[in-house]
PDB file of C-alpha atoms and ligand atoms in Angstrom:
ATOM      1  CA  UNK L 429     -18.704  -7.391   5.972  1.00 42.00           C
ATOM      2  CA  UNK L 430     -15.871  -9.814   6.621  1.00 44.00           C
ATOM      3  CA  UNK L 431     -12.489  -8.424   5.857  1.00 45.00           C
ATOM      4  CA  UNK L 432     -10.287 -10.737   7.823  1.00 45.00           C
ATOM      5  CA  UNK L 433     -10.762 -13.955   5.945  1.00 49.00           C
ATOM      6  CA  UNK L 434      -7.666 -15.990   5.085  1.00 54.00           C
ATOM      7  CA  UNK L 435      -5.602 -13.142   3.684  1.00 65.00           C
ATOM      8  CA  UNK L 436      -2.339 -14.573   4.955  1.00 69.00           C
ATOM      9  CA  UNK L 437      -3.235 -18.164   5.701  1.00 57.00           C
ATOM     10  CA  UNK L 438      -1.137 -20.293   7.963  1.00 47.00           C
ATOM     11  CA  UNK L 439       0.695 -17.503   9.569  1.00 46.00           C
ATOM     12  CA  UNK L 440      -1.356 -16.315  12.515  1.00 42.00           C
ATOM     13  CA  UNK L 441       0.771 -17.926  15.236  1.00 39.00           C
ATOM     14  CA  UNK L 442       3.927 -16.568  13.865  1.00 38.00           C
ATOM     15  CA  UNK L 443       2.240 -13.207  13.375  1.00 37.00           C
ATOM     16  CA  UNK L 444       1.249 -13.065  17.048  1.00 35.00           C
ATOM     17  CA  UNK L 445       4.850 -13.814  18.107  1.00 35.00           C
ATOM     18  CA  UNK L 446       6.415 -11.282  15.861  1.00 34.00           C
ATOM     19  CA  UNK L 447       3.943  -8.654  16.893  1.00 32.00           C
ATOM     20  CA  UNK L 448       4.988  -9.070  20.487  1.00 33.00           C
ATOM     21  CA  UNK L 449       8.621  -8.586  19.580  1.00 33.00           C
ATOM     22  CA  UNK L 450       8.283  -5.810  16.996  1.00 34.00           C
ATOM     23  CA  UNK L 451       5.501  -4.002  18.822  1.00 33.00           C
ATOM     24  CA  UNK L 452       7.774  -2.638  21.536  1.00 32.00           C
ATOM     25  CA  UNK L 453      10.406  -1.350  19.145  1.00 34.00           C
ATOM     26  CA  UNK L 454      10.321   2.089  17.717  1.00 35.00           C
ATOM     27  CA  UNK L 455      10.577   1.491  14.003  1.00 36.00           C
ATOM     28  CA  UNK L 456       9.660   3.246  10.867  1.00 36.00           C
ATOM     29  CA  UNK L 457       6.031   4.236  10.824  1.00 36.00           C
ATOM     30  CA  UNK L 458       5.685   4.681  14.546  1.00 36.00           C
ATOM     31  CA  UNK L 459       4.252   7.996  15.496  1.00 36.00           C
ATOM     32  CA  UNK L 460       4.971   9.386  12.107  1.00 37.00           C
ATOM     33  CA  UNK L 461       2.163  11.804  12.229  1.00 40.00           C
ATOM     34  CA  UNK L 462       2.128  14.119   9.225  1.00 39.00           C
ATOM     35  CA  UNK L 463       1.320  17.749   8.928  1.00 40.00           C
ATOM     36  CA  UNK L 464      -1.843  18.580  10.863  1.00 38.00           C
ATOM     37  CA  UNK L 465      -2.785  21.667   8.989  1.00 38.00           C
ATOM     38  CA  UNK L 466      -3.064  21.092   5.306  1.00 39.00           C
ATOM     39  CA  UNK L 467      -6.295  21.952   3.619  1.00 38.00           C
ATOM     40  CA  UNK L 468      -8.124  25.096   4.546  1.00 40.00           C
ATOM     41  CA  UNK L 469     -11.462  23.965   5.746  1.00 40.00           C
ATOM     42  CA  UNK L 470     -14.691  25.057   7.235  1.00 41.00           C
ATOM     43  CA  UNK L 471     -16.624  22.750   9.477  1.00 41.00           C
ATOM     44  CA  UNK L 472     -20.002  23.967   8.320  1.00 46.00           C
ATOM     45  CA  UNK L 473     -21.833  23.749   5.037  1.00 56.00           C
ATOM     46  CA  UNK L 474     -21.409  20.006   4.614  1.00 70.00           C
ATOM     47  CA  UNK L 475     -21.080  16.739   6.400  1.00 78.00           C
ATOM     48  CA  UNK L 476     -17.902  15.052   7.514  1.00 80.00           C
ATOM     49  CA  UNK L 477     -14.625  16.734   7.414  1.00 85.00           C
ATOM     50  CA  UNK L 478     -12.386  17.971  10.245  1.00 90.00           C
ATOM     51  CA  UNK L 479      -9.384  16.418  11.960  1.00 94.00           C
ATOM     52  CA  UNK L 480      -8.941  12.979  10.467  1.00 95.00           C
ATOM     53  CA  UNK L 481      -6.405  10.274  11.129  1.00 97.00           C
ATOM     54  CA  UNK L 482      -5.674   8.074   8.119  1.00 98.00           C
ATOM     55  CA  UNK L 483      -3.210   5.258   7.214  1.00 98.00           C
ATOM     56  CA  UNK L 484      -1.168   6.272   4.296  1.00 98.00           C
ATOM     57  CA  UNK L 485       1.782   5.387   2.110  1.00 98.00           C
ATOM     58  CA  UNK L 486       4.491   7.659   3.428  1.00 98.00           C
ATOM     59  CA  UNK L 487       5.566  10.847   1.686  1.00 98.00           C
ATOM     60  CA  UNK L 488       9.341  10.934   1.937  1.00 98.00           C
ATOM     61  CA  UNK L 489      10.456  13.817  -0.306  1.00 98.00           C
ATOM     62  CA  UNK L 490       9.150  16.803  -2.164  1.00 97.00           C
ATOM     63  CA  UNK L 491       6.529  19.427  -1.308  1.00 98.00           C
ATOM     64  CA  UNK L 492       3.619  17.070  -0.538  1.00 98.00           C
ATOM     65  CA  UNK L 493       2.461  17.543   3.093  1.00 97.00           C
ATOM     66  CA  UNK L 494       1.613  13.900   3.840  1.00 98.00           C
ATOM     67  CA  UNK L 495       1.058  10.440   2.502  1.00 98.00           C
ATOM     68  CA  UNK L 496      -1.622   9.238   0.231  1.00 98.00           C
ATOM     69  CA  UNK L 497      -4.492   7.293   2.018  1.00 98.00           C
ATOM     70  CA  UNK L 498      -4.740   3.580   1.685  1.00 98.00           C
ATOM     71  CA  UNK L 499      -7.808   1.832   0.384  1.00 98.00           C
ATOM     72  CA  UNK L 500      -8.244  -1.517   2.196  1.00 98.00           C
ATOM     73  CA  UNK L 501      -8.421  -4.567  -0.068  1.00 98.00           C
ATOM     74  CA  UNK L 502     -10.831  -7.446  -0.300  1.00 98.00           C
ATOM     75  CA  UNK L 503     -10.544 -10.372  -2.720  1.00 98.00           C
ATOM     76  CA  UNK L 504     -13.699 -12.286  -3.590  1.00 97.00           C
ATOM     77  CA  UNK L 505     -14.130 -16.017  -4.215  1.00 97.00           C
ATOM     78  CA  UNK L 506     -13.404 -15.544  -7.934  1.00 97.00           C
ATOM     79  CA  UNK L 507     -10.159 -13.699  -7.292  1.00 98.00           C
ATOM     80  CA  UNK L 508     -11.544 -10.276  -8.201  1.00 98.00           C
ATOM     81  CA  UNK L 509     -10.109  -7.388  -6.250  1.00 98.00           C
ATOM     82  CA  UNK L 510     -12.176  -4.688  -4.640  1.00 98.00           C
ATOM     83  CA  UNK L 511     -11.710  -1.834  -2.132  1.00 98.00           C
ATOM     84  CA  UNK L 512     -13.544  -2.025   1.229  1.00 98.00           C
ATOM     85  CA  UNK L 513     -16.130   0.713   1.649  1.00 98.00           C
ATOM     86  CA  UNK L 514     -16.697   1.494   5.351  1.00 97.00           C
ATOM     87  CA  UNK L 515     -20.012   0.577   6.926  1.00 95.00           C
ATOM     88  CA  UNK L 516     -22.680   3.179   6.437  1.00 95.00           C
ATOM     89  CA  UNK L 517     -24.707   4.472   9.421  1.00 92.00           C
ATOM     90  CA  UNK L 518     -26.909   7.501  10.008  1.00 92.00           C
ATOM     91  CA  UNK L 519     -26.069  10.085  12.586  1.00 87.00           C
ATOM     92  CA  UNK L 520     -27.093  13.639  13.444  1.00 86.00           C
ATOM     93  CA  UNK L 521     -24.620  16.427  12.825  1.00 78.00           C
ATOM     94  CA  UNK L 522     -25.632  20.035  13.708  1.00 80.00           C
ATOM     95  CA  UNK L 523     -29.283  18.960  13.963  1.00 86.00           C
ATOM     96  CA  UNK L 524     -29.291  17.328  10.473  1.00 85.00           C
ATOM     97  CA  UNK L 525     -29.359  13.623   9.867  1.00 86.00           C
ATOM     98  CA  UNK L 526     -26.416  12.576   7.699  1.00 86.00           C
ATOM     99  CA  UNK L 527     -24.869   9.272   6.575  1.00 89.00           C
ATOM    100  CA  UNK L 528     -21.482   8.359   7.818  1.00 91.00           C
ATOM    101  CA  UNK L 529     -19.164   5.653   6.378  1.00 95.00           C
ATOM    102  CA  UNK L 530     -16.872   4.488   9.117  1.00 95.00           C
ATOM    103  CA  UNK L 531     -15.748   1.234  10.713  1.00 97.00           C
ATOM    104  CA  UNK L 532     -13.089  -0.286  12.917  1.00 97.00           C
ATOM    105  CA  UNK L 533     -10.499  -2.194  11.053  1.00 98.00           C
ATOM    106  CA  UNK L 534      -7.104  -3.501  12.032  1.00 98.00           C
ATOM    107  CA  UNK L 535      -6.937  -1.339  15.082  1.00 97.00           C
ATOM    108  CA  UNK L 536      -7.779   1.838  13.168  1.00 97.00           C
ATOM    109  CA  UNK L 537     -10.918   3.801  12.434  1.00 97.00           C
ATOM    110  CA  UNK L 538     -11.371   3.567   8.652  1.00 98.00           C
ATOM    111  CA  UNK L 539     -13.602   6.297   7.288  1.00 96.00           C
ATOM    112  CA  UNK L 540     -14.645   7.857   3.978  1.00 96.00           C
ATOM    113  CA  UNK L 541     -13.201  11.020   5.272  1.00 96.00           C
ATOM    114  CA  UNK L 542      -9.741   9.657   4.502  1.00 97.00           C
ATOM    115  CA  UNK L 543     -10.508  10.549   0.829  1.00 97.00           C
ATOM    116  CA  UNK L 544     -11.946  14.027   1.379  1.00 96.00           C
ATOM    117  CA  UNK L 545      -9.233  16.263  -0.092  1.00 97.00           C
ATOM    118  CA  UNK L 546      -8.349  17.566  -3.509  1.00 97.00           C
ATOM    119  CA  UNK L 547     -11.961  17.968  -4.373  1.00 96.00           C
ATOM    120  CA  UNK L 548     -12.647  14.188  -4.075  1.00 97.00           C
ATOM    121  CA  UNK L 549     -15.049  15.189  -1.217  1.00 95.00           C
ATOM    122  CA  UNK L 550     -17.464  16.383  -3.933  1.00 95.00           C
ATOM    123  CA  UNK L 551     -17.321  13.134  -5.930  1.00 96.00           C
ATOM    124  CA  UNK L 552     -20.381  10.924  -6.106  1.00 96.00           C
ATOM    125  CA  UNK L 553     -18.357   7.832  -5.278  1.00 96.00           C
ATOM    126  CA  UNK L 554     -17.283   9.258  -1.982  1.00 95.00           C
ATOM    127  CA  UNK L 555     -20.854   9.822  -0.726  1.00 95.00           C
ATOM    128  CA  UNK L 556     -21.371   7.227   2.073  1.00 94.00           C
ATOM    129  CA  UNK L 557     -24.565   5.640   0.844  1.00 94.00           C
ATOM    130  CA  UNK L 558     -23.665   5.627  -2.832  1.00 95.00           C
ATOM    131  CA  UNK L 559     -23.844   2.148  -4.433  1.00 95.00           C
ATOM    132  CA  UNK L 560     -21.776   2.244  -7.644  1.00 94.00           C
ATOM    133  CA  UNK L 561     -22.832   0.173 -10.719  1.00 91.00           C
ATOM    134  CA  UNK L 562     -19.580  -1.851 -10.599  1.00 86.00           C
ATOM    135  CA  UNK L 563     -19.757  -2.379  -6.809  1.00 95.00           C
ATOM    136  CA  UNK L 564     -16.595  -1.663  -4.987  1.00 98.00           C
ATOM    137  CA  UNK L 565     -14.379  -3.465  -7.440  1.00 98.00           C
ATOM    138  CA  UNK L 566     -11.354  -1.800  -8.861  1.00 98.00           C
ATOM    139  CA  UNK L 567     -11.568  -1.319 -12.643  1.00 98.00           C
ATOM    140  CA  UNK L 568      -8.900  -0.770 -15.251  1.00 97.00           C
ATOM    141  CA  UNK L 569      -8.965   2.638 -16.890  1.00 89.00           C
ATOM    142  CA  UNK L 570      -9.112   3.033 -20.694  1.00 84.00           C
ATOM    143  CA  UNK L 571      -5.536   4.321 -20.768  1.00 90.00           C
ATOM    144  CA  UNK L 572      -3.471   2.419 -18.161  1.00 94.00           C
ATOM    145  CA  UNK L 573       0.038   3.642 -17.255  1.00 92.00           C
ATOM    146  CA  UNK L 574       1.679   0.243 -17.720  1.00 97.00           C
ATOM    147  CA  UNK L 575       2.286  -1.752 -20.917  1.00 97.00           C
ATOM    148  CA  UNK L 576       1.509  -5.062 -19.257  1.00 98.00           C
ATOM    149  CA  UNK L 577      -1.892  -3.720 -18.325  1.00 98.00           C
ATOM    150  CA  UNK L 578      -2.568  -2.219 -21.750  1.00 97.00           C
ATOM    151  CA  UNK L 579      -1.754  -5.611 -23.294  1.00 97.00           C
ATOM    152  CA  UNK L 580      -3.883  -7.680 -20.845  1.00 97.00           C
ATOM    153  CA  UNK L 581      -6.879  -5.514 -20.001  1.00 97.00           C
ATOM    154  CA  UNK L 582      -9.538  -3.271 -21.516  1.00 96.00           C
ATOM    155  CA  UNK L 583     -11.021  -0.231 -19.940  1.00 94.00           C
ATOM    156  CA  UNK L 584     -13.688  -1.246 -17.396  1.00 95.00           C
ATOM    157  CA  UNK L 585     -12.252  -4.778 -16.754  1.00 97.00           C
ATOM    158  CA  UNK L 586     -11.975  -5.908 -13.116  1.00 97.00           C
ATOM    159  CA  UNK L 587      -8.673  -6.706 -11.644  1.00 98.00           C
ATOM    160  CA  UNK L 588      -8.114 -10.304 -10.764  1.00 98.00           C
ATOM    161  CA  UNK L 589      -5.395 -12.059  -8.799  1.00 98.00           C
ATOM    162  CA  UNK L 590      -4.193 -14.122 -11.756  1.00 98.00           C
ATOM    163  CA  UNK L 591      -3.156 -11.006 -13.671  1.00 98.00           C
ATOM    164  CA  UNK L 592      -0.525 -10.464 -11.013  1.00 98.00           C
ATOM    165  CA  UNK L 593       0.908 -13.980 -10.841  1.00 98.00           C
ATOM    166  CA  UNK L 594       4.409 -12.728 -11.818  1.00 98.00           C
ATOM    167  CA  UNK L 595       4.447 -10.092  -9.068  1.00 98.00           C
ATOM    168  CA  UNK L 596       7.513 -11.462  -7.354  1.00 98.00           C
ATOM    169  CA  UNK L 597       9.780 -10.884 -10.356  1.00 98.00           C
ATOM    170  CA  UNK L 598       8.014  -8.246 -12.390  1.00 98.00           C
ATOM    171  CA  UNK L 599       9.972  -5.288 -13.656  1.00 97.00           C
ATOM    172  CA  UNK L 600       9.719  -2.669 -16.405  1.00 97.00           C
ATOM    173  CA  UNK L 601      13.255  -1.360 -16.596  1.00 97.00           C
ATOM    174  CA  UNK L 602      12.626   1.400 -14.031  1.00 97.00           C
ATOM    175  CA  UNK L 603      14.463   0.624 -10.809  1.00 97.00           C
ATOM    176  CA  UNK L 604      15.070  -2.991  -9.747  1.00 97.00           C
ATOM    177  CA  UNK L 605      12.782  -6.017 -10.340  1.00 97.00           C
ATOM    178  CA  UNK L 606      10.955  -7.774  -7.614  1.00 98.00           C
ATOM    179  CA  UNK L 607       9.522  -4.697  -5.739  1.00 98.00           C
ATOM    180  CA  UNK L 608       6.046  -5.538  -6.958  1.00 98.00           C
ATOM    181  CA  UNK L 609       3.685  -5.295  -9.953  1.00 98.00           C
ATOM    182  CA  UNK L 610       1.624  -2.153 -10.284  1.00 98.00           C
ATOM    183  CA  UNK L 611      -1.572  -1.131 -12.027  1.00 98.00           C
ATOM    184  CA  UNK L 612      -3.658   1.985 -12.350  1.00 97.00           C
ATOM    185  CA  UNK L 613      -7.448   2.025 -12.137  1.00 97.00           C
ATOM    186  CA  UNK L 614     -10.642   3.460 -10.744  1.00 97.00           C
ATOM    187  CA  UNK L 615     -12.862   2.881  -7.780  1.00 98.00           C
ATOM    188  CA  UNK L 616     -16.541   3.636  -7.118  1.00 97.00           C
ATOM    189  CA  UNK L 617     -16.642   5.563 -10.297  1.00 96.00           C
ATOM    190  CA  UNK L 618     -18.645   3.365 -12.723  1.00 93.00           C
ATOM    191  CA  UNK L 619     -21.691   5.262 -13.912  1.00 91.00           C
ATOM    192  CA  UNK L 620     -20.578   8.548 -12.392  1.00 94.00           C
ATOM    193  CA  UNK L 621     -18.918  11.619 -13.892  1.00 93.00           C
ATOM    194  CA  UNK L 622     -16.162  11.632 -11.391  1.00 94.00           C
ATOM    195  CA  UNK L 623     -13.162   9.338 -11.651  1.00 96.00           C
ATOM    196  CA  UNK L 624     -11.552   8.194  -8.374  1.00 97.00           C
ATOM    197  CA  UNK L 625      -8.075   7.228  -9.456  1.00 97.00           C
ATOM    198  CA  UNK L 626      -6.390   4.445  -7.590  1.00 98.00           C
ATOM    199  CA  UNK L 627      -3.059   2.618  -7.748  1.00 98.00           C
ATOM    200  CA  UNK L 628      -3.027  -1.070  -7.025  1.00 98.00           C
ATOM    201  CA  UNK L 629       0.196  -2.873  -6.241  1.00 98.00           C
ATOM    202  CA  UNK L 630       0.905  -6.546  -5.514  1.00 98.00           C
ATOM    203  CA  UNK L 631       4.274  -6.806  -3.851  1.00 98.00           C
ATOM    204  CA  UNK L 632       6.130  -9.634  -1.989  1.00 98.00           C
ATOM    205  CA  UNK L 633       7.319  -6.799   0.334  1.00 98.00           C
ATOM    206  CA  UNK L 634       3.828  -6.019   1.481  1.00 98.00           C
ATOM    207  CA  UNK L 635       3.179  -9.680   2.023  1.00 98.00           C
ATOM    208  CA  UNK L 636       6.317  -9.994   4.194  1.00 98.00           C
ATOM    209  CA  UNK L 637       5.618  -6.851   6.068  1.00 98.00           C
ATOM    210  CA  UNK L 638       2.133  -8.100   6.873  1.00 98.00           C
ATOM    211  CA  UNK L 639       3.485 -11.482   7.889  1.00 97.00           C
ATOM    212  CA  UNK L 640       6.646 -10.620   9.802  1.00 97.00           C
ATOM    213  CA  UNK L 641       6.904  -6.827  10.235  1.00 97.00           C
ATOM    214  CA  UNK L 642      10.206  -6.549   8.396  1.00 97.00           C
ATOM    215  CA  UNK L 643      11.537  -7.136   4.940  1.00 98.00           C
ATOM    216  CA  UNK L 644      14.802  -6.680   3.093  1.00 98.00           C
ATOM    217  CA  UNK L 645      13.917  -5.358  -0.380  1.00 98.00           C
ATOM    218  CA  UNK L 646      15.686  -5.949  -3.688  1.00 97.00           C
ATOM    219  CA  UNK L 647      16.699  -2.308  -3.817  1.00 97.00           C
ATOM    220  CA  UNK L 648      18.822  -2.882  -0.659  1.00 97.00           C
ATOM    221  CA  UNK L 649      16.404  -1.123   1.726  1.00 97.00           C
ATOM    222  CA  UNK L 650      14.938  -2.681   4.796  1.00 98.00           C
ATOM    223  CA  UNK L 651      11.356  -1.707   5.513  1.00 98.00           C
ATOM    224  CA  UNK L 652       9.772  -2.186   8.953  1.00 98.00           C
ATOM    225  CA  UNK L 653       6.232  -2.225  10.314  1.00 98.00           C
ATOM    226  CA  UNK L 654       5.678  -1.860  14.061  1.00 97.00           C
ATOM    227  CA  UNK L 655       2.991  -3.973  15.767  1.00 97.00           C
ATOM    228  CA  UNK L 656       0.150  -1.517  15.193  1.00 97.00           C
ATOM    229  CA  UNK L 657       1.087  -1.082  11.545  1.00 98.00           C
ATOM    230  CA  UNK L 658       1.428  -4.782  11.061  1.00 98.00           C
ATOM    231  CA  UNK L 659      -2.035  -5.329  12.495  1.00 98.00           C
ATOM    232  CA  UNK L 660      -3.322  -2.721  10.120  1.00 98.00           C
ATOM    233  CA  UNK L 661      -1.569  -4.332   7.100  1.00 98.00           C
ATOM    234  CA  UNK L 662      -2.985  -7.718   8.062  1.00 98.00           C
ATOM    235  CA  UNK L 663      -6.456  -6.261   7.867  1.00 98.00           C
ATOM    236  CA  UNK L 664      -6.104  -3.851   4.942  1.00 98.00           C
ATOM    237  CA  UNK L 665      -3.957  -5.796   2.439  1.00 98.00           C
ATOM    238  CA  UNK L 666      -4.467  -9.254   1.032  1.00 98.00           C
ATOM    239  CA  UNK L 667      -2.077 -11.640  -0.675  1.00 98.00           C
ATOM    240  CA  UNK L 668       0.420  -8.818  -1.023  1.00 98.00           C
ATOM    241  CA  UNK L 669      -2.100  -6.412  -2.697  1.00 98.00           C
ATOM    242  CA  UNK L 670      -2.219  -2.875  -1.421  1.00 98.00           C
ATOM    243  CA  UNK L 671      -4.119   0.116  -2.828  1.00 98.00           C
ATOM    244  CA  UNK L 672      -4.202   3.795  -2.310  1.00 98.00           C
ATOM    245  CA  UNK L 673      -6.152   6.870  -3.567  1.00 98.00           C
ATOM    246  CA  UNK L 674      -3.753   8.075  -6.319  1.00 98.00           C
ATOM    247  CA  UNK L 675      -4.069  11.863  -5.701  1.00 98.00           C
ATOM    248  CA  UNK L 676      -0.927  13.693  -4.716  1.00 98.00           C
ATOM    249  CA  UNK L 677      -1.478  15.565  -1.477  1.00 98.00           C
ATOM    250  CA  UNK L 678       0.383  18.511  -2.765  1.00 98.00           C
ATOM    251  CA  UNK L 679      -1.689  19.824  -5.752  1.00 97.00           C
ATOM    252  CA  UNK L 680      -3.694  16.731  -6.701  1.00 97.00           C
ATOM    253  CA  UNK L 681      -1.707  15.365  -9.631  1.00 97.00           C
ATOM    254  CA  UNK L 682      -1.645  11.621 -10.308  1.00 97.00           C
ATOM    255  CA  UNK L 683       1.639  10.021  -9.240  1.00 97.00           C
ATOM    256  CA  UNK L 684       2.839   6.539 -10.251  1.00 97.00           C
ATOM    257  CA  UNK L 685       4.876   3.621  -9.014  1.00 98.00           C
ATOM    258  CA  UNK L 686       7.756   2.908 -11.447  1.00 98.00           C
ATOM    259  CA  UNK L 687       5.936   4.911 -14.086  1.00 96.00           C
ATOM    260  CA  UNK L 688       8.504   7.538 -14.883  1.00 93.00           C
ATOM    261  CA  UNK L 689      12.070   6.988 -15.918  1.00 93.00           C
ATOM    262  CA  UNK L 690      12.950  10.448 -14.729  1.00 94.00           C
ATOM    263  CA  UNK L 691      12.054   9.455 -11.207  1.00 95.00           C
ATOM    264  CA  UNK L 692      15.564   7.980 -10.829  1.00 94.00           C
ATOM    265  CA  UNK L 693      16.886  11.478 -10.586  1.00 94.00           C
ATOM    266  CA  UNK L 694      14.980  11.844  -7.350  1.00 93.00           C
ATOM    267  CA  UNK L 695      15.776   8.446  -5.930  1.00 93.00           C
ATOM    268  CA  UNK L 696      12.151   7.433  -6.591  1.00 95.00           C
ATOM    269  CA  UNK L 697      12.648   4.725  -9.204  1.00 96.00           C
ATOM    270  CA  UNK L 698      11.492   2.094  -6.750  1.00 97.00           C
ATOM    271  CA  UNK L 699       8.699   4.109  -5.199  1.00 97.00           C
ATOM    272  CA  UNK L 700       5.902   6.373  -6.197  1.00 98.00           C
ATOM    273  CA  UNK L 701       6.808   9.556  -7.967  1.00 98.00           C
ATOM    274  CA  UNK L 702       4.745  12.688  -8.710  1.00 98.00           C
ATOM    275  CA  UNK L 703       5.970  14.238 -11.891  1.00 96.00           C
ATOM    276  CA  UNK L 704       4.364  17.634 -11.158  1.00 97.00           C
ATOM    277  CA  UNK L 705       6.703  18.841  -8.399  1.00 97.00           C
ATOM    278  CA  UNK L 706       8.782  15.752  -7.547  1.00 97.00           C
ATOM    279  CA  UNK L 707       7.034  14.493  -4.502  1.00 98.00           C
ATOM    280  CA  UNK L 708       8.062  10.888  -3.546  1.00 98.00           C
ATOM    281  CA  UNK L 709       5.952   8.293  -1.677  1.00 98.00           C
ATOM    282  CA  UNK L 710       6.999   4.887  -0.427  1.00 98.00           C
ATOM    283  CA  UNK L 711       4.280   2.286  -0.453  1.00 98.00           C
ATOM    284  CA  UNK L 712       6.308   0.017   1.837  1.00 98.00           C
ATOM    285  CA  UNK L 713       6.302   2.518   4.648  1.00 98.00           C
ATOM    286  CA  UNK L 714       2.858   2.765   6.030  1.00 98.00           C
ATOM    287  CA  UNK L 715       2.227   5.626   8.457  1.00 98.00           C
ATOM    288  CA  UNK L 716      -0.529   7.264  10.419  1.00 97.00           C
ATOM    289  CA  UNK L 717      -1.210  10.748   9.167  1.00 97.00           C
ATOM    290  CA  UNK L 718      -3.361  13.526  10.602  1.00 95.00           C
ATOM    291  CA  UNK L 719      -4.976  16.064   8.331  1.00 95.00           C
ATOM    292  CA  UNK L 720      -8.012  18.243   8.051  1.00 93.00           C
ATOM    293  CA  UNK L 721     -10.454  16.542   5.702  1.00 94.00           C
ATOM    294  CA  UNK L 722     -12.874  18.681   3.830  1.00 93.00           C
ATOM    295  CA  UNK L 723     -16.623  18.490   4.408  1.00 90.00           C
ATOM    296  CA  UNK L 724     -18.837  16.902   1.733  1.00 89.00           C
ATOM    297  CA  UNK L 725     -21.034  19.431   0.052  1.00 85.00           C
ATOM    298  CA  UNK L 726     -24.296  17.650   0.969  1.00 69.00           C
TER     299      UNK L 726
HETATM  300  S1  FES O 276       4.243  17.168  -6.126  1.00 84.71           S
HETATM  301 FE1  FES O 276       2.944  18.850  -6.622  1.00 84.71          FE
HETATM  302  S2  FES O 276       1.078  17.843  -7.281  1.00 84.71           S
HETATM  303 FE2  FES O 276       2.377  16.176  -6.746  1.00 84.71          FE
END
């Protein structure tokens, strides 16, 4: 599967240069390894699971133990947006042959184990060899969190690039405009009883971070990506689109980017806020997290 086609065209020379400069500096996201002991886990009784390193949107406040894992993006020739599912291979674990979904991407090892927490490890869509009816495309849910999405899309529709053409100026009265245009949806859930909730965001900040490793945002913050993170962003985002599994790593609620007016009380009006216990995540700060993923029940 090709995932490095013209995502940020015309910028590779500059990218290489910036990487050399930024790569040596110790900036946000470098070595930010999250809590290593999170989920209680047993290594037996299922496949996969164990110590897992994942790229995540950073958790910056509240009780959540770590960031939420990214889902790498691909955009097809018609402008429809899907999540990359890692390559599936067979291997032997404890004498039993099991399937593993894992691949090298952007200097990282991207694995289905990134999503094995909060019970998602039992979902049909997270089984390595499962081929969902709707492919790996992201689909709009029946009850989206944003008015623009409710107006423009029906449940089950695919997301396409053109729906986000105003992403550089979009706002909804929560926080400042120009941080990006969000959507809520599902992934690898069509035709199953389990709903894998995702958040999709198209942001000029992600675009700039992938291209140059640094961006001054409309909220006055400067976000940085070191060389490794920039390499990962180049591979895992496309045209400013970024996605993550939208399950709070605290107690598994569904957070939202600019979804809740009350988030301003927690300085989260320009980020991702979980209303259950006020955890805050910043999708412009991508970090490497280490956690103990749970085994799949197969
Ligand atoms: S902060 Fe507790 S579930 Fe999100």
